[in-house]
CSV table of C-alpha atoms in Angstrom, one decimal:
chain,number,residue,atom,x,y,z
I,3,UNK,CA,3.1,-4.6,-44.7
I,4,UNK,CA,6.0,-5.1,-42.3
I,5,UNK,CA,6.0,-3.6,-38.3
I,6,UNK,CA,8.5,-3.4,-35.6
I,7,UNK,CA,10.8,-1.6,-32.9
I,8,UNK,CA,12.9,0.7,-34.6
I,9,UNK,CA,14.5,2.8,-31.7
I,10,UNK,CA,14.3,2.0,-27.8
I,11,UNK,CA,15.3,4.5,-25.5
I,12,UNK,CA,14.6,4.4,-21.6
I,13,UNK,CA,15.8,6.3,-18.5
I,14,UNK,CA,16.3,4.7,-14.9
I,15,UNK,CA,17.9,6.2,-11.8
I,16,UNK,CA,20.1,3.4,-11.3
I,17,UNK,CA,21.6,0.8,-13.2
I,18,UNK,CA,24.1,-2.4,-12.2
I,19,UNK,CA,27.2,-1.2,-10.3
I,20,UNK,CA,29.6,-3.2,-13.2
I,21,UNK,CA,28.4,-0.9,-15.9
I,22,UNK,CA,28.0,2.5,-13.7
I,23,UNK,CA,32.1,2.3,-12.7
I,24,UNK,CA,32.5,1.3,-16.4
I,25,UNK,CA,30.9,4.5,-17.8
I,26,UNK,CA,32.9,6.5,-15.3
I,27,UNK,CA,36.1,4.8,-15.8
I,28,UNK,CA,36.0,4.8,-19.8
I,29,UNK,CA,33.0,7.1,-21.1
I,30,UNK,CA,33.3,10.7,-21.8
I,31,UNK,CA,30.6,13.8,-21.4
I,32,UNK,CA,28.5,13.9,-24.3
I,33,UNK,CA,24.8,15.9,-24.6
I,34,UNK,CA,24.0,16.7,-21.1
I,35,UNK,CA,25.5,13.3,-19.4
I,36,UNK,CA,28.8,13.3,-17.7
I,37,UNK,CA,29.8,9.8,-18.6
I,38,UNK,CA,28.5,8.5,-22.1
I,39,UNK,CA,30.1,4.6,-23.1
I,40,UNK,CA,29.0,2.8,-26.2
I,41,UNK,CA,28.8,-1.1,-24.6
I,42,UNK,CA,29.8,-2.5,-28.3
I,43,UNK,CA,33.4,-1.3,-28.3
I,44,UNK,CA,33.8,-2.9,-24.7
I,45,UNK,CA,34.1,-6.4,-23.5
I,46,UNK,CA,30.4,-6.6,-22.7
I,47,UNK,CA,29.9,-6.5,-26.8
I,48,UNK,CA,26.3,-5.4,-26.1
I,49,UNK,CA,24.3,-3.6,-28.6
I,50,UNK,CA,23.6,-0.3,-26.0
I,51,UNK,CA,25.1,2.8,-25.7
I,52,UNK,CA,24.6,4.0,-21.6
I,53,UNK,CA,24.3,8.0,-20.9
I,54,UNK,CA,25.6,8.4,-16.9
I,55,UNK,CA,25.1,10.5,-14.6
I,56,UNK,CA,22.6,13.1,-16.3
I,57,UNK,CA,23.9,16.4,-15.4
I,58,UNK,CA,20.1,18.2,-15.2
I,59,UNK,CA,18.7,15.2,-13.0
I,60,UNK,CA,21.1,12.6,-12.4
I,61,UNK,CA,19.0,10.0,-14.6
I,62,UNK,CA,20.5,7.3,-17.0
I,63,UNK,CA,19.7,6.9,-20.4
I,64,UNK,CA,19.7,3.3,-22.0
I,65,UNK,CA,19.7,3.3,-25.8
I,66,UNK,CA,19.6,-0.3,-27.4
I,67,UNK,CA,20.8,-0.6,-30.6
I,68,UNK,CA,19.7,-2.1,-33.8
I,69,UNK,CA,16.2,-3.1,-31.6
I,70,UNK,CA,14.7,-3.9,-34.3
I,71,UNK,CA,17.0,-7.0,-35.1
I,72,UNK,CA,17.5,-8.0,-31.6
I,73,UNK,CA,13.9,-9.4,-30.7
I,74,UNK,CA,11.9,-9.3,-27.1
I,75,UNK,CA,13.7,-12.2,-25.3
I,76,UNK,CA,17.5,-11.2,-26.5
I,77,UNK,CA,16.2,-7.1,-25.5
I,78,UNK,CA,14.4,-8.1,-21.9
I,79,UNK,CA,18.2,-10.5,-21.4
I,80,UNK,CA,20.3,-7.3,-22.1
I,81,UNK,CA,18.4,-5.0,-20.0
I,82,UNK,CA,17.8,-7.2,-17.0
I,83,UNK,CA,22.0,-7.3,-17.2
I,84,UNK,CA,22.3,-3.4,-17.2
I,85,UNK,CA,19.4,-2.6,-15.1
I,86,UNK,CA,19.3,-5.6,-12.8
I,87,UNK,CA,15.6,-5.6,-12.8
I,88,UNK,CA,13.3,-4.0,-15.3
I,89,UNK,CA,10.7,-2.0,-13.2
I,90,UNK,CA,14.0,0.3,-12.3
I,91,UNK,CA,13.2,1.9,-15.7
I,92,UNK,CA,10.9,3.4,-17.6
I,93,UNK,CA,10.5,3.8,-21.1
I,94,UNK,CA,11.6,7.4,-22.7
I,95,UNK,CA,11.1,6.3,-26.6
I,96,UNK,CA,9.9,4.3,-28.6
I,97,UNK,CA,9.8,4.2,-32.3
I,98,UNK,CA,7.4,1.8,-34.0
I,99,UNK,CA,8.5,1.3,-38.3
I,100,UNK,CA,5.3,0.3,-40.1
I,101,UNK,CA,6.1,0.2,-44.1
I,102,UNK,CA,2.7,0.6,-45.9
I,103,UNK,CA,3.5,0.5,-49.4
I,104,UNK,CA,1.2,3.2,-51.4
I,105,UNK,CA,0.2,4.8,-48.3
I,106,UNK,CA,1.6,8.3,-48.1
I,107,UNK,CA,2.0,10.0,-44.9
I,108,UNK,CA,0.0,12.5,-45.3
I,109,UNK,CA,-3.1,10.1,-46.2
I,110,UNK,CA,-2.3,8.3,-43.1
I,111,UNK,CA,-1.8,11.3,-40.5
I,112,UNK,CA,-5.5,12.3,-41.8
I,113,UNK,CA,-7.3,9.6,-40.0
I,114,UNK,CA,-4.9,8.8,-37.3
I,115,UNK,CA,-7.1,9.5,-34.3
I,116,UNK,CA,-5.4,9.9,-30.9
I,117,UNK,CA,-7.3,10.3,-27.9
I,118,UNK,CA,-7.3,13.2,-25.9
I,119,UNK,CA,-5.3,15.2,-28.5
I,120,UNK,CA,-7.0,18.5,-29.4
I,121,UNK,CA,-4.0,20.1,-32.0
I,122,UNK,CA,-1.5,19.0,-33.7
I,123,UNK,CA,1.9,20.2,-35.8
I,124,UNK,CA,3.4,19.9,-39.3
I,125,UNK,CA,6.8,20.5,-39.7
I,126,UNK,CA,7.9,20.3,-43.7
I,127,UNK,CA,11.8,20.6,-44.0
I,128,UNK,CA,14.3,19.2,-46.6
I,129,UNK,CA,13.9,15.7,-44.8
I,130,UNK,CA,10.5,15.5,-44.9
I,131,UNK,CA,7.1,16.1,-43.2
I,132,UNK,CA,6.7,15.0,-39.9
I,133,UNK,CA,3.4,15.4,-38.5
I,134,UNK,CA,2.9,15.4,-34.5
I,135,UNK,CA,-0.3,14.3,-33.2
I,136,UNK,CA,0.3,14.7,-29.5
I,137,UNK,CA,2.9,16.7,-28.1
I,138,UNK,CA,3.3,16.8,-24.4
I,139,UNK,CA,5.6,16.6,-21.6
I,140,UNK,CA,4.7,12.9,-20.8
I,141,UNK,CA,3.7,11.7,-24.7
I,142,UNK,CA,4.7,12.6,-28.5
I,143,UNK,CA,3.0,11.1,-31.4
I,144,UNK,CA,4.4,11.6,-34.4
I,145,UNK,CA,4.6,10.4,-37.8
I,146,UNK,CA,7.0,10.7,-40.8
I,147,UNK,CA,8.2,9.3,-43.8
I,148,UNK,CA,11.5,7.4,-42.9
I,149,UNK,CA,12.5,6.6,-46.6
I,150,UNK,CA,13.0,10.5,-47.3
I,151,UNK,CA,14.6,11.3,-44.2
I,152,UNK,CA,17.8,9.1,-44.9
């Protein structure tokens, strides 16, 4: 059985002046941000793509790439750079990758218990079944079978 990070998303209301002028002076609008730079094809070579300047609430997005690869101390270095210090954001998403070989989905979303989750939802489309545990405004818990959604 293998585990780790597999997407890391989080959102801040400000981030280091350096990379704020250089989303504004090279990005372009994308999905709801008005300045959207992926930090790989600059000089920086850092494995983020930064979402400025949120049009709805002014928020930043952070999106590291290729977490899973990357390890805690190398992740914590590259954030403290773009945010300056890490308490100036929060974590949006998270995506932990456990590979359980022989354990179907299904039989594993039958005794996953999450506290103070009454429902849940089943979504079965051509990628898949993803099963969410907890859907809310401030939490989602879900779980699906990443080898039939590529």
């Amino acid at each position: 059985m293998s585990c780790g990070i597999d997407k890391l998303i989080l959102l801040s209301d400000k981030i280091e002046k350096e990379f704020l002028n250089l989303a504004r002076k090279e990005g372009s609008a994308r999905g709801g941000y008005g300045h959207v730079i992926d930090l790989r094809q600059t000089h920086y070579n850092l494995p983020v793509v930064l979402y400025c300047d949120g049009r709805h609430n002014g928020k930043h997005k952070i999106e590291v790439v290729g977490v899973a690869g990357l390890g805690l101390r190398r992740t914590r270095k590259i954030l403290k750079m773009i945010l300056g210090h890490l308490s100036a954001a929060r974590i949006y998403r998270i995506d932990l990758c456990t590979d359980i070989p022989g354990l179907w989905v299904w039989d594993l979303a039958e005794v996953v218990l999450v506290s103070r989750s009454q429902n849940f939802k089943i979504y079965n489309n051509r990628g898949g079944v993803t099963f969410y545990l907890k859907s809310s405004a401030d939490k989602t818990v879900m779980l699906y079978d990443k080898i039939k959604q590529l």
